[in-house]
PDB file of C-alpha atoms and ligand atoms in Angstrom:
ATOM      1  CA  MET A  71       0.000   0.000   0.000  1.00 81.00           C
ATOM      2  CA  LYS A  72       2.810   2.371   0.883  1.00 86.00           C
ATOM      3  CA  ARG A  73       4.743   1.558  -2.259  1.00 92.00           C
ATOM      4  CA  ALA A  74       1.655   1.865  -4.398  1.00 94.00           C
ATOM      5  CA  SER A  75       0.902   5.281  -2.877  1.00 93.00           C
ATOM      6  CA  ALA A  76       4.403   6.475  -3.620  1.00 95.00           C
ATOM      7  CA  TYR A  77       4.240   5.341  -7.252  1.00 95.00           C
ATOM      8  CA  MET A  78       0.913   7.051  -7.704  1.00 93.00           C
ATOM      9  CA  ALA A  79       2.167  10.242  -6.108  1.00 91.00           C
ATOM     10  CA  ALA A  80       4.975  10.199  -8.664  1.00 92.00           C
ATOM     11  CA  GLY A  81       2.375   9.990 -11.415  1.00 91.00           C
ATOM     12  CA  TYR A  82       2.598   6.300 -12.303  1.00 94.00           C
ATOM     13  CA  PRO A  83      -0.472   4.132 -12.739  1.00 96.00           C
ATOM     14  CA  VAL A  84      -0.519   1.036 -10.541  1.00 97.00           C
ATOM     15  CA  HIS A  85      -2.039  -2.341 -11.282  1.00 97.00           C
ATOM     16  CA  PHE A  86      -2.991  -4.917  -8.628  1.00 97.00           C
ATOM     17  CA  THR A  87      -3.116  -8.454  -9.836  1.00 95.00           C
ATOM     18  CA  GLY A  88      -3.911 -11.662  -7.999  1.00 94.00           C
ATOM     19  CA  PRO A  89      -6.435 -14.438  -7.480  1.00 92.00           C
ATOM     20  CA  SER A  90     -10.092 -13.878  -6.794  1.00 92.00           C
ATOM     21  CA  GLY A  91     -10.859 -12.661  -3.282  1.00 93.00           C
ATOM     22  CA  VAL A  92      -7.371 -11.524  -2.223  1.00 94.00           C
ATOM     23  CA  GLY A  93      -8.610  -7.976  -1.806  1.00 94.00           C
ATOM     24  CA  LYS A  94      -7.612  -6.243  -5.055  1.00 96.00           C
ATOM     25  CA  THR A  95     -10.754  -4.149  -5.346  1.00 97.00           C
ATOM     26  CA  THR A  96     -10.755  -3.261  -1.650  1.00 96.00           C
ATOM     27  CA  LEU A  97      -7.133  -2.161  -1.762  1.00 96.00           C
ATOM     28  CA  ALA A  98      -7.600  -0.177  -4.967  1.00 97.00           C
ATOM     29  CA  LEU A  99     -10.595   1.680  -3.514  1.00 97.00           C
ATOM     30  CA  ASN A 100      -8.821   2.407  -0.234  1.00 96.00           C
ATOM     31  CA  LEU A 101      -5.819   3.728  -2.069  1.00 96.00           C
ATOM     32  CA  ALA A 102      -8.022   5.829  -4.330  1.00 96.00           C
ATOM     33  CA  LYS A 103      -9.856   7.379  -1.372  1.00 95.00           C
ATOM     34  CA  LYS A 104      -6.554   8.521   0.128  1.00 94.00           C
ATOM     35  CA  ARG A 105      -5.932  10.866  -2.752  1.00 92.00           C
ATOM     36  CA  ASN A 106      -8.725  13.186  -1.693  1.00 91.00           C
ATOM     37  CA  ARG A 107     -10.114  13.472  -5.192  1.00 95.00           C
ATOM     38  CA  PRO A 108     -13.500  12.183  -6.340  1.00 96.00           C
ATOM     39  CA  VAL A 109     -13.263   8.436  -6.942  1.00 97.00           C
ATOM     40  CA  MET A 110     -14.869   6.738  -9.932  1.00 96.00           C
ATOM     41  CA  LEU A 111     -15.204   2.953 -10.068  1.00 96.00           C
ATOM     42  CA  MET A 112     -15.445   1.343 -13.471  1.00 96.00           C
ATOM     43  CA  HIS A 113     -15.697  -2.400 -14.193  1.00 95.00           C
ATOM     44  CA  GLY A 114     -14.184  -3.960 -17.252  1.00 93.00           C
ATOM     45  CA  ASN A 115     -16.600  -5.862 -19.482  1.00 92.00           C
ATOM     46  CA  HIS A 116     -16.709  -6.917 -23.101  1.00 91.00           C
ATOM     47  CA  GLU A 117     -19.477  -4.492 -23.973  1.00 91.00           C
ATOM     48  CA  LEU A 118     -17.638  -1.425 -22.764  1.00 91.00           C
ATOM     49  CA  SER A 119     -17.340   0.765 -25.847  1.00 89.00           C
ATOM     50  CA  ASN A 120     -15.682   4.014 -26.792  1.00 88.00           C
ATOM     51  CA  ALA A 121     -19.136   5.585 -26.654  1.00 87.00           C
ATOM     52  CA  ASP A 122     -19.443   4.582 -22.975  1.00 89.00           C
ATOM     53  CA  LEU A 123     -15.990   5.911 -22.266  1.00 91.00           C
ATOM     54  CA  ILE A 124     -15.805   9.070 -24.339  1.00 90.00           C
ATOM     55  CA  GLY A 125     -19.464   9.839 -24.822  1.00 87.00           C
ATOM     56  CA  SER A 126     -22.166   9.734 -27.426  1.00 82.00           C
ATOM     57  CA  PHE A 127     -25.031  11.590 -28.998  1.00 80.00           C
ATOM     58  CA  THR A 128     -28.203  10.498 -27.331  1.00 76.00           C
ATOM     59  CA  GLY A 129     -30.686  12.093 -29.696  1.00 72.00           C
ATOM     60  CA  TYR A 130     -32.231  15.438 -30.368  1.00 70.00           C
ATOM     61  CA  THR A 131     -33.790  17.962 -28.074  1.00 64.00           C
ATOM     62  CA  ALA A 132     -36.150  20.491 -29.412  1.00 63.00           C
ATOM     63  CA  THR A 133     -37.123  23.563 -27.487  1.00 60.00           C
ATOM     64  CA  LYS A 134     -40.183  25.282 -28.693  1.00 60.00           C
ATOM     65  CA  VAL A 135     -41.469  28.647 -27.700  1.00 58.00           C
ATOM     66  CA  GLU A 136     -45.006  29.442 -28.633  1.00 58.00           C
ATOM     67  CA  ASP A 137     -46.524  32.676 -27.867  1.00 58.00           C
ATOM     68  CA  ASN A 138     -50.050  33.171 -28.968  1.00 58.00           C
ATOM     69  CA  TYR A 139     -51.703  34.827 -26.032  1.00 58.00           C
ATOM     70  CA  ILE A 140     -52.487  37.790 -28.117  1.00 55.00           C
ATOM     71  CA  ARG A 141     -54.228  36.616 -31.186  1.00 56.00           C
ATOM     72  CA  SER A 142     -52.745  39.128 -33.444  1.00 57.00           C
ATOM     73  CA  VAL A 143     -49.197  38.238 -32.456  1.00 56.00           C
ATOM     74  CA  TYR A 144     -48.028  34.778 -33.322  1.00 58.00           C
ATOM     75  CA  LYS A 145     -44.535  33.876 -32.419  1.00 58.00           C
ATOM     76  CA  LYS A 146     -43.006  30.471 -32.781  1.00 60.00           C
ATOM     77  CA  GLU A 147     -39.438  29.575 -32.219  1.00 60.00           C
ATOM     78  CA  GLU A 148     -37.930  26.196 -32.569  1.00 62.00           C
ATOM     79  CA  ASN A 149     -34.490  25.196 -31.623  1.00 64.00           C
ATOM     80  CA  VAL A 150     -33.133  21.770 -32.418  1.00 68.00           C
ATOM     81  CA  SER A 151     -29.815  20.593 -31.125  1.00 71.00           C
ATOM     82  CA  GLU A 152     -28.088  17.282 -30.755  1.00 74.00           C
ATOM     83  CA  THR A 153     -27.665  16.110 -27.172  1.00 80.00           C
ATOM     84  CA  TRP A 154     -24.236  14.927 -26.227  1.00 80.00           C
ATOM     85  CA  LYS A 155     -23.640  12.839 -23.130  1.00 85.00           C
ATOM     86  CA  ASN A 156     -20.128  12.729 -21.749  1.00 87.00           C
ATOM     87  CA  GLY A 157     -18.721   9.248 -21.261  1.00 90.00           C
ATOM     88  CA  ARG A 158     -17.393   8.134 -17.908  1.00 93.00           C
ATOM     89  CA  LEU A 159     -13.759   8.254 -18.832  1.00 95.00           C
ATOM     90  CA  LEU A 160     -14.132  11.709 -20.320  1.00 94.00           C
ATOM     91  CA  GLU A 161     -15.623  12.979 -17.073  1.00 94.00           C
ATOM     92  CA  ALA A 162     -12.860  11.405 -15.012  1.00 95.00           C
ATOM     93  CA  VAL A 163     -10.072  12.674 -17.233  1.00 95.00           C
ATOM     94  CA  LYS A 164     -11.483  16.172 -17.569  1.00 94.00           C
ATOM     95  CA  ASN A 165     -12.187  16.692 -13.881  1.00 95.00           C
ATOM     96  CA  GLY A 166      -9.147  14.934 -12.486  1.00 95.00           C
ATOM     97  CA  TYR A 167     -10.880  12.064 -10.701  1.00 96.00           C
ATOM     98  CA  THR A 168      -9.150   9.013  -9.335  1.00 96.00           C
ATOM     99  CA  LEU A 169     -10.379   6.160 -11.481  1.00 97.00           C
ATOM    100  CA  VAL A 170     -10.440   2.568 -10.262  1.00 97.00           C
ATOM    101  CA  TYR A 171     -10.619   0.388 -13.341  1.00 97.00           C
ATOM    102  CA  ASP A 172     -11.545  -2.994 -11.901  1.00 96.00           C
ATOM    103  CA  GLU A 173     -10.948  -6.177 -13.933  1.00 94.00           C
ATOM    104  CA  PHE A 174      -9.770  -4.167 -16.920  1.00 94.00           C
ATOM    105  CA  THR A 175      -8.714  -7.259 -18.861  1.00 91.00           C
ATOM    106  CA  ARG A 176     -12.383  -8.107 -19.390  1.00 91.00           C
ATOM    107  CA  SER A 177     -12.794  -5.170 -21.770  1.00 91.00           C
ATOM    108  CA  LYS A 178     -12.001  -5.241 -25.452  1.00 90.00           C
ATOM    109  CA  PRO A 179      -8.557  -3.994 -26.461  1.00 89.00           C
ATOM    110  CA  SER A 180     -10.195  -1.306 -28.600  1.00 88.00           C
ATOM    111  CA  ALA A 181     -11.682   0.244 -25.455  1.00 90.00           C
ATOM    112  CA  ASN A 182      -8.509  -0.138 -23.416  1.00 93.00           C
ATOM    113  CA  ASN A 183      -6.381   1.422 -26.132  1.00 91.00           C
ATOM    114  CA  LEU A 184      -7.724   4.809 -25.071  1.00 93.00           C
ATOM    115  CA  PHE A 185      -5.588   4.394 -21.973  1.00 95.00           C
ATOM    116  CA  LEU A 186      -2.427   4.265 -24.069  1.00 93.00           C
ATOM    117  CA  SER A 187      -2.926   7.877 -25.153  1.00 93.00           C
ATOM    118  CA  ILE A 188      -4.004   8.918 -21.678  1.00 95.00           C
ATOM    119  CA  LEU A 189      -0.917   7.454 -20.056  1.00 95.00           C
ATOM    120  CA  GLU A 190       1.569   8.283 -22.766  1.00 92.00           C
ATOM    121  CA  GLU A 191       0.488  11.558 -24.358  1.00 93.00           C
ATOM    122  CA  LYS A 192      -1.742  12.703 -21.491  1.00 95.00           C
ATOM    123  CA  VAL A 193      -4.643  13.281 -23.853  1.00 94.00           C
ATOM    124  CA  LEU A 194      -7.939  11.534 -24.473  1.00 93.00           C
ATOM    125  CA  PRO A 195      -8.675  11.276 -28.202  1.00 89.00           C
ATOM    126  CA  LEU A 196     -12.242  12.165 -29.108  1.00 86.00           C
ATOM    127  CA  TYR A 197     -12.891   9.769 -31.975  1.00 73.00           C
ATOM    128  CA  GLY A 198     -16.096  10.242 -33.886  1.00 65.00           C
ATOM    129  CA  THR A 199     -17.533  12.862 -31.621  1.00 66.00           C
ATOM    130  CA  LYS A 200     -17.800  15.870 -33.949  1.00 67.00           C
ATOM    131  CA  HIS A 201     -15.972  17.854 -31.296  1.00 67.00           C
ATOM    132  CA  THR A 202     -13.960  20.664 -32.784  1.00 69.00           C
ATOM    133  CA  GLU A 203     -10.972  19.560 -30.726  1.00 76.00           C
ATOM    134  CA  PRO A 204      -9.509  16.166 -31.685  1.00 83.00           C
ATOM    135  CA  PHE A 205      -8.681  15.394 -28.067  1.00 88.00           C
ATOM    136  CA  ILE A 206      -8.899  16.770 -24.569  1.00 90.00           C
ATOM    137  CA  LYS A 207      -6.008  17.214 -22.185  1.00 94.00           C
ATOM    138  CA  VAL A 208      -5.820  15.007 -19.132  1.00 95.00           C
ATOM    139  CA  HIS A 209      -6.314  16.926 -15.868  1.00 96.00           C
ATOM    140  CA  PRO A 210      -3.057  16.908 -13.864  1.00 94.00           C
ATOM    141  CA  GLU A 211      -4.796  15.339 -10.841  1.00 94.00           C
ATOM    142  CA  PHE A 212      -6.247  12.472 -12.860  1.00 96.00           C
ATOM    143  CA  SER A 213      -4.937   9.057 -11.851  1.00 95.00           C
ATOM    144  CA  VAL A 214      -5.936   5.478 -12.402  1.00 97.00           C
ATOM    145  CA  ILE A 215      -5.581   2.194 -10.543  1.00 97.00           C
ATOM    146  CA  PHE A 216      -6.089  -1.048 -12.458  1.00 97.00           C
ATOM    147  CA  THR A 217      -6.928  -4.498 -11.156  1.00 96.00           C
ATOM    148  CA  SER A 218      -6.963  -7.868 -12.870  1.00 94.00           C
ATOM    149  CA  ASN A 219      -6.932 -11.577 -12.204  1.00 92.00           C
ATOM    150  CA  PRO A 220      -4.164 -13.428 -14.066  1.00 85.00           C
ATOM    151  CA  GLU A 221      -6.373 -16.526 -14.314  1.00 79.00           C
ATOM    152  CA  GLU A 222      -8.526 -14.575 -16.725  1.00 72.00           C
ATOM    153  CA  TYR A 223      -5.811 -13.491 -19.114  1.00 66.00           C
ATOM    154  CA  ALA A 224      -6.066 -16.619 -21.169  1.00 56.00           C
ATOM    155  CA  GLY A 225      -9.141 -16.866 -23.290  1.00 50.00           C
ATOM    156  CA  VAL A 226     -10.623 -13.401 -22.813  1.00 56.00           C
ATOM    157  CA  TYR A 227      -8.748 -11.022 -25.040  1.00 64.00           C
ATOM    158  CA  GLN A 228      -5.144 -11.132 -26.099  1.00 64.00           C
ATOM    159  CA  THR A 229      -3.008  -9.759 -23.298  1.00 62.00           C
ATOM    160  CA  GLN A 230      -2.652  -6.081 -23.646  1.00 82.00           C
ATOM    161  CA  GLU A 231       1.077  -5.957 -23.537  1.00 86.00           C
ATOM    162  CA  ALA A 232       1.365  -2.342 -24.626  1.00 88.00           C
ATOM    163  CA  LEU A 233      -0.885  -1.228 -21.790  1.00 91.00           C
ATOM    164  CA  LEU A 234       0.659  -3.549 -19.188  1.00 91.00           C
ATOM    165  CA  ASP A 235       4.071  -2.230 -20.165  1.00 92.00           C
ATOM    166  CA  ARG A 236       3.013   1.224 -18.936  1.00 93.00           C
ATOM    167  CA  LEU A 237       1.702   0.113 -15.543  1.00 95.00           C
ATOM    168  CA  ILE A 238       3.478  -0.763 -12.337  1.00 96.00           C
ATOM    169  CA  THR A 239       2.134  -4.220 -11.619  1.00 95.00           C
ATOM    170  CA  LEU A 240       2.024  -5.298  -7.995  1.00 96.00           C
ATOM    171  CA  PRO A 241       1.064  -8.921  -7.338  1.00 96.00           C
ATOM    172  CA  LEU A 242      -1.196  -9.565  -4.344  1.00 95.00           C
ATOM    173  CA  SER A 243      -1.358 -12.848  -2.532  1.00 91.00           C
ATOM    174  CA  PHE A 244      -3.472 -14.020   0.372  1.00 91.00           C
ATOM    175  CA  LEU A 245      -2.834 -12.441   3.745  1.00 93.00           C
ATOM    176  CA  ASP A 246      -1.400 -14.368   6.644  1.00 95.00           C
ATOM    177  CA  LEU A 247      -3.602 -16.144   9.183  1.00 97.00           C
ATOM    178  CA  GLU A 248      -3.460 -13.313  11.679  1.00 96.00           C
ATOM    179  CA  SER A 249      -4.540 -10.606   9.221  1.00 96.00           C
ATOM    180  CA  GLU A 250      -7.323 -12.761   7.784  1.00 97.00           C
ATOM    181  CA  THR A 251      -8.568 -13.466  11.289  1.00 97.00           C
ATOM    182  CA  GLN A 252      -8.575  -9.747  12.034  1.00 97.00           C
ATOM    183  CA  ILE A 253     -10.589  -8.947   8.915  1.00 97.00           C
ATOM    184  CA  ILE A 254     -13.133 -11.721   9.489  1.00 97.00           C
ATOM    185  CA  SER A 255     -13.629 -10.619  13.053  1.00 97.00           C
ATOM    186  CA  SER A 256     -13.983  -6.932  12.292  1.00 97.00           C
ATOM    187  CA  ARG A 257     -16.217  -7.475   9.260  1.00 96.00           C
ATOM    188  CA  THR A 258     -18.635  -9.875  10.943  1.00 97.00           C
ATOM    189  CA  GLY A 259     -18.365  -9.273  14.670  1.00 96.00           C
ATOM    190  CA  ALA A 260     -17.243 -12.865  15.232  1.00 95.00           C
ATOM    191  CA  GLY A 261     -15.007 -13.445  18.231  1.00 95.00           C
ATOM    192  CA  GLU A 262     -11.265 -13.634  17.713  1.00 95.00           C
ATOM    193  CA  GLU A 263     -11.150 -17.406  18.358  1.00 95.00           C
ATOM    194  CA  GLU A 264     -14.094 -18.186  16.097  1.00 95.00           C
ATOM    195  CA  ALA A 265     -12.677 -16.010  13.340  1.00 97.00           C
ATOM    196  CA  LYS A 266      -9.353 -17.799  13.618  1.00 97.00           C
ATOM    197  CA  ASP A 267     -11.009 -21.223  13.453  1.00 96.00           C
ATOM    198  CA  ILE A 268     -12.906 -20.273  10.306  1.00 97.00           C
ATOM    199  CA  SER A 269      -9.818 -18.781   8.748  1.00 97.00           C
ATOM    200  CA  GLU A 270      -7.832 -21.952   9.445  1.00 96.00           C
ATOM    201  CA  LEU A 271     -10.599 -24.094   8.012  1.00 96.00           C
ATOM    202  CA  VAL A 272     -10.784 -22.138   4.759  1.00 97.00           C
ATOM    203  CA  ARG A 273      -7.024 -21.818   4.498  1.00 97.00           C
ATOM    204  CA  GLY A 274      -6.654 -25.570   4.909  1.00 96.00           C
ATOM    205  CA  LEU A 275      -9.004 -26.197   1.996  1.00 97.00           C
ATOM    206  CA  ARG A 276      -7.407 -23.434  -0.052  1.00 96.00           C
ATOM    207  CA  GLU A 277      -4.018 -25.063   0.440  1.00 95.00           C
ATOM    208  CA  GLN A 278      -5.326 -28.348  -0.939  1.00 95.00           C
ATOM    209  CA  CYS A 279      -6.731 -26.552  -3.991  1.00 95.00           C
ATOM    210  CA  ARG A 280      -3.502 -24.709  -4.607  1.00 93.00           C
ATOM    211  CA  LYS A 281      -1.639 -27.982  -4.790  1.00 94.00           C
ATOM    212  CA  LYS A 282      -3.875 -28.641  -7.779  1.00 92.00           C
ATOM    213  CA  GLY A 283      -2.982 -25.259  -9.263  1.00 91.00           C
ATOM    214  CA  LYS A 284      -6.424 -23.824  -8.485  1.00 91.00           C
ATOM    215  CA  GLU A 285      -7.356 -20.776  -6.449  1.00 91.00           C
ATOM    216  CA  GLY A 286      -9.676 -22.424  -3.937  1.00 94.00           C
ATOM    217  CA  PRO A 287     -11.985 -20.664  -1.475  1.00 96.00           C
ATOM    218  CA  SER A 288     -10.990 -17.094  -0.598  1.00 96.00           C
ATOM    219  CA  LEU A 289     -11.317 -14.726   2.319  1.00 96.00           C
ATOM    220  CA  ARG A 290     -14.742 -13.972   0.909  1.00 96.00           C
ATOM    221  CA  ALA A 291     -15.801 -17.548   1.813  1.00 97.00           C
ATOM    222  CA  SER A 292     -14.497 -17.109   5.361  1.00 97.00           C
ATOM    223  CA  ILE A 293     -16.462 -13.892   5.768  1.00 97.00           C
ATOM    224  CA  MET A 294     -19.616 -15.576   4.443  1.00 98.00           C
ATOM    225  CA  ILE A 295     -19.284 -18.524   6.818  1.00 97.00           C
ATOM    226  CA  ALA A 296     -18.805 -16.234   9.822  1.00 97.00           C
ATOM    227  CA  GLN A 297     -21.611 -13.911   8.789  1.00 97.00           C
ATOM    228  CA  LEU A 298     -24.148 -16.656   8.140  1.00 98.00           C
ATOM    229  CA  ALA A 299     -23.275 -18.646  11.248  1.00 97.00           C
ATOM    230  CA  LEU A 300     -23.820 -15.563  13.384  1.00 97.00           C
ATOM    231  CA  ALA A 301     -26.982 -14.467  11.588  1.00 97.00           C
ATOM    232  CA  GLN A 302     -28.552 -17.906  11.887  1.00 96.00           C
ATOM    233  CA  ASN A 303     -27.324 -18.649  15.377  1.00 96.00           C
ATOM    234  CA  ILE A 304     -25.331 -21.605  14.197  1.00 96.00           C
ATOM    235  CA  GLU A 305     -22.754 -22.654  16.739  1.00 95.00           C
ATOM    236  CA  ILE A 306     -19.279 -22.450  15.196  1.00 95.00           C
ATOM    237  CA  SER A 307     -18.153 -25.940  16.044  1.00 94.00           C
ATOM    238  CA  GLY A 308     -16.928 -28.890  14.002  1.00 92.00           C
ATOM    239  CA  LYS A 309     -19.321 -31.152  15.910  1.00 92.00           C
ATOM    240  CA  ASN A 310     -22.343 -29.160  14.858  1.00 95.00           C
ATOM    241  CA  GLU A 311     -23.970 -30.598  11.750  1.00 95.00           C
ATOM    242  CA  GLU A 312     -25.524 -27.277  10.799  1.00 96.00           C
ATOM    243  CA  PHE A 313     -22.093 -25.684  10.806  1.00 96.00           C
ATOM    244  CA  GLN A 314     -20.711 -28.515   8.671  1.00 95.00           C
ATOM    245  CA  ASN A 315     -23.525 -27.980   6.171  1.00 95.00           C
ATOM    246  CA  LEU A 316     -22.924 -24.257   6.053  1.00 96.00           C
ATOM    247  CA  CYS A 317     -19.214 -24.747   5.325  1.00 96.00           C
ATOM    248  CA  ARG A 318     -19.990 -27.295   2.650  1.00 96.00           C
ATOM    249  CA  ASP A 319     -22.466 -25.010   0.871  1.00 97.00           C
ATOM    250  CA  ILE A 320     -20.075 -22.101   0.816  1.00 97.00           C
ATOM    251  CA  VAL A 321     -16.884 -23.813  -0.290  1.00 97.00           C
ATOM    252  CA  TRP A 322     -18.463 -26.439  -2.531  1.00 96.00           C
ATOM    253  CA  TYR A 323     -18.136 -24.636  -5.838  1.00 95.00           C
ATOM    254  CA  GLN A 324     -14.434 -23.809  -5.470  1.00 95.00           C
ATOM    255  CA  MET A 325     -13.636 -27.308  -4.208  1.00 96.00           C
ATOM    256  CA  ARG A 326     -15.527 -28.936  -7.081  1.00 95.00           C
ATOM    257  CA  LYS A 327     -13.609 -26.779  -9.526  1.00 94.00           C
ATOM    258  CA  ALA A 328     -10.234 -27.711  -8.046  1.00 95.00           C
ATOM    259  CA  PHE A 329     -10.945 -31.421  -7.794  1.00 96.00           C
ATOM    260  CA  GLU A 330     -12.669 -31.998 -11.114  1.00 92.00           C
ATOM    261  CA  LYS A 331     -11.755 -35.647 -11.301  1.00 92.00           C
ATOM    262  CA  GLU A 332     -12.794 -36.625  -7.779  1.00 94.00           C
ATOM    263  CA  SER A 333     -16.204 -37.946  -6.838  1.00 94.00           C
ATOM    264  CA  ASP A 334     -18.656 -35.767  -4.952  1.00 94.00           C
ATOM    265  CA  SER A 335     -18.343 -37.933  -1.875  1.00 94.00           C
ATOM    266  CA  LYS A 336     -14.550 -37.601  -1.806  1.00 95.00           C
ATOM    267  CA  ILE A 337     -14.898 -33.813  -1.924  1.00 94.00           C
ATOM    268  CA  LEU A 338     -17.551 -33.854   0.787  1.00 94.00           C
ATOM    269  CA  ASP A 339     -15.173 -35.887   2.937  1.00 93.00           C
ATOM    270  CA  MET A 340     -12.410 -33.366   2.479  1.00 94.00           C
ATOM    271  CA  ILE A 341     -14.673 -30.504   3.504  1.00 95.00           C
ATOM    272  CA  LEU A 342     -16.110 -32.443   6.401  1.00 93.00           C
ATOM    273  CA  SER A 343     -12.764 -33.473   7.823  1.00 92.00           C
ATOM    274  CA  GLU A 344     -11.504 -29.896   7.651  1.00 92.00           C
ATOM    275  CA  SER A 345     -14.723 -28.567   9.247  1.00 92.00           C
ATOM    276  CA  LYS A 346     -14.468 -31.076  12.069  1.00 90.00           C
ATOM    277  CA  LYS A 347     -11.148 -29.603  13.125  1.00 89.00           C
ATOM    278  CA  VAL A 348     -13.006 -26.539  14.376  1.00 88.00           C
ATOM    279  CA  GLN A 349     -12.993 -26.790  18.157  1.00 82.00           C
ATOM    280  CA  GLY A 350     -16.010 -24.740  19.140  1.00 71.00           C
TER     281      GLY A 350
HETATM  282  N1  ATP B 422      -8.063  -5.138   4.061  1.00 76.10           N
HETATM  283  C1  ATP B 422      -9.318  -5.562   4.113  1.00 76.10           C
HETATM  284  N2  ATP B 422     -10.126  -5.152   5.101  1.00 76.10           N
HETATM  285  C2  ATP B 422     -11.401  -5.563   5.177  1.00 76.10           C
HETATM  286  N3  ATP B 422     -11.976  -6.402   4.307  1.00 76.10           N
HETATM  287  C3  ATP B 422     -11.222  -6.855   3.306  1.00 76.10           C
HETATM  288  C4  ATP B 422      -9.856  -6.454   3.141  1.00 76.10           C
HETATM  289  N4  ATP B 422      -9.360  -7.064   2.062  1.00 76.10           N
HETATM  290  C5  ATP B 422     -10.358  -7.799   1.566  1.00 76.10           C
HETATM  291  N5  ATP B 422     -11.487  -7.680   2.297  1.00 76.10           N
HETATM  292  C6  ATP B 422     -12.763  -8.369   2.057  1.00 76.10           C
HETATM  293  O1  ATP B 422     -12.488  -9.590   1.405  1.00 76.10           O
HETATM  294  C7  ATP B 422     -13.387  -9.815   0.328  1.00 76.10           C
HETATM  295  C8  ATP B 422     -12.637  -9.924  -0.967  1.00 76.10           C
HETATM  296  O2  ATP B 422     -11.997  -8.702  -1.283  1.00 76.10           O
HETATM  297  P1  ATP B 422     -12.065  -8.034  -2.731  1.00 76.10           P
HETATM  298  O3  ATP B 422     -13.431  -8.038  -3.267  1.00 76.10           O
HETATM  299  O4  ATP B 422     -11.358  -6.740  -2.640  1.00 76.10           O
HETATM  300  O5  ATP B 422     -11.167  -9.075  -3.529  1.00 76.10           O
HETATM  301  P2  ATP B 422     -10.781  -9.099  -5.069  1.00 76.10           P
HETATM  302  O6  ATP B 422      -9.356  -9.503  -5.107  1.00 76.10           O
HETATM  303  O7  ATP B 422     -11.168  -7.833  -5.718  1.00 76.10           O
HETATM  304  O8  ATP B 422     -11.655 -10.297  -5.599  1.00 76.10           O
HETATM  305  P3  ATP B 422     -12.227 -10.577  -7.081  1.00 76.10           P
HETATM  306  O9  ATP B 422     -11.065 -10.976  -7.918  1.00 76.10           O
HETATM  307  O10 ATP B 422     -13.157 -11.717  -6.862  1.00 76.10           O
HETATM  308  O11 ATP B 422     -12.873  -9.317  -7.523  1.00 76.10           O
HETATM  309  C9  ATP B 422     -14.369  -8.673   0.372  1.00 76.10           C
HETATM  310  O12 ATP B 422     -15.511  -9.081   1.066  1.00 76.10           O
HETATM  311  C10 ATP B 422     -13.624  -7.578   1.092  1.00 76.10           C
HETATM  312  O13 ATP B 422     -14.522  -6.729   1.733  1.00 76.10           O
HETATM  313 MG1   MG B 423     -12.523  -7.424  -7.222  1.00 76.10          MG
END
């Protein structure tokens, strides 16, 4: 966080990358808030177009003035103009916002290419906008933080090497047991011991998934388990069947994904044996 702040202060865009649920978005937003500029959050997606980013004409507005109170005087004025709506990126660039561009690799390269000009030439080109200016200058306070998940690089769009080459990429990995415990406890109100038990349980399963080269359940799963157990008055104990069921429901999808070749019952056993370790 400190290093990222320093790079941003020096005018470099930073890029957090790491598996799902490590806290990329949270960190990016926290960092953005520290800059004391308005923060804009934008999510990458394949439909994001230059029109969304720069802006587009949304139609016509006609203003009409009719004045026929006095019969003898008839006045009619009509004014037709095209309505232009600024795109999100244009707003951010023009007003010097801090932009968090979450999961940017999900967008098409044609949309992301706008960032090459922003980062390199400090201008936003205004393609196809009928603006008299061909571009607008980037506000000196404008900055951008990117996030992405390397698992998604393959298969979405070709890696955007030119863009990545201009970013300072900082890899994030899962926090240690103590920090995860802290977060679970403060986010859900679970006791320190309970939070630690849940964290150990999820970390144990995550470790098994990682041996298979898969991400496994994240901190998000731990938070969900703690939250739901507390909300439903489920005792956090490995002996409690309700707690076992809750754990199974929450981690099932990630476990299934990591152990594709195993039978359902084998996976259930793995989850159950890890859940049972919780003392309560
Ligand atoms: N430092 C933190 N303090 C409090 N909560 C955190 C912290 N880091 C992560 N979390 C919580 O952990 C969960 C996952 O974090 P986040 O959504 O930032 O991960 P992510 O890496 O962006 O995941 P994804 O790739 O799935 O988008 C969230 O519920 C978030 O609130
Ligand atoms: Mg995220």
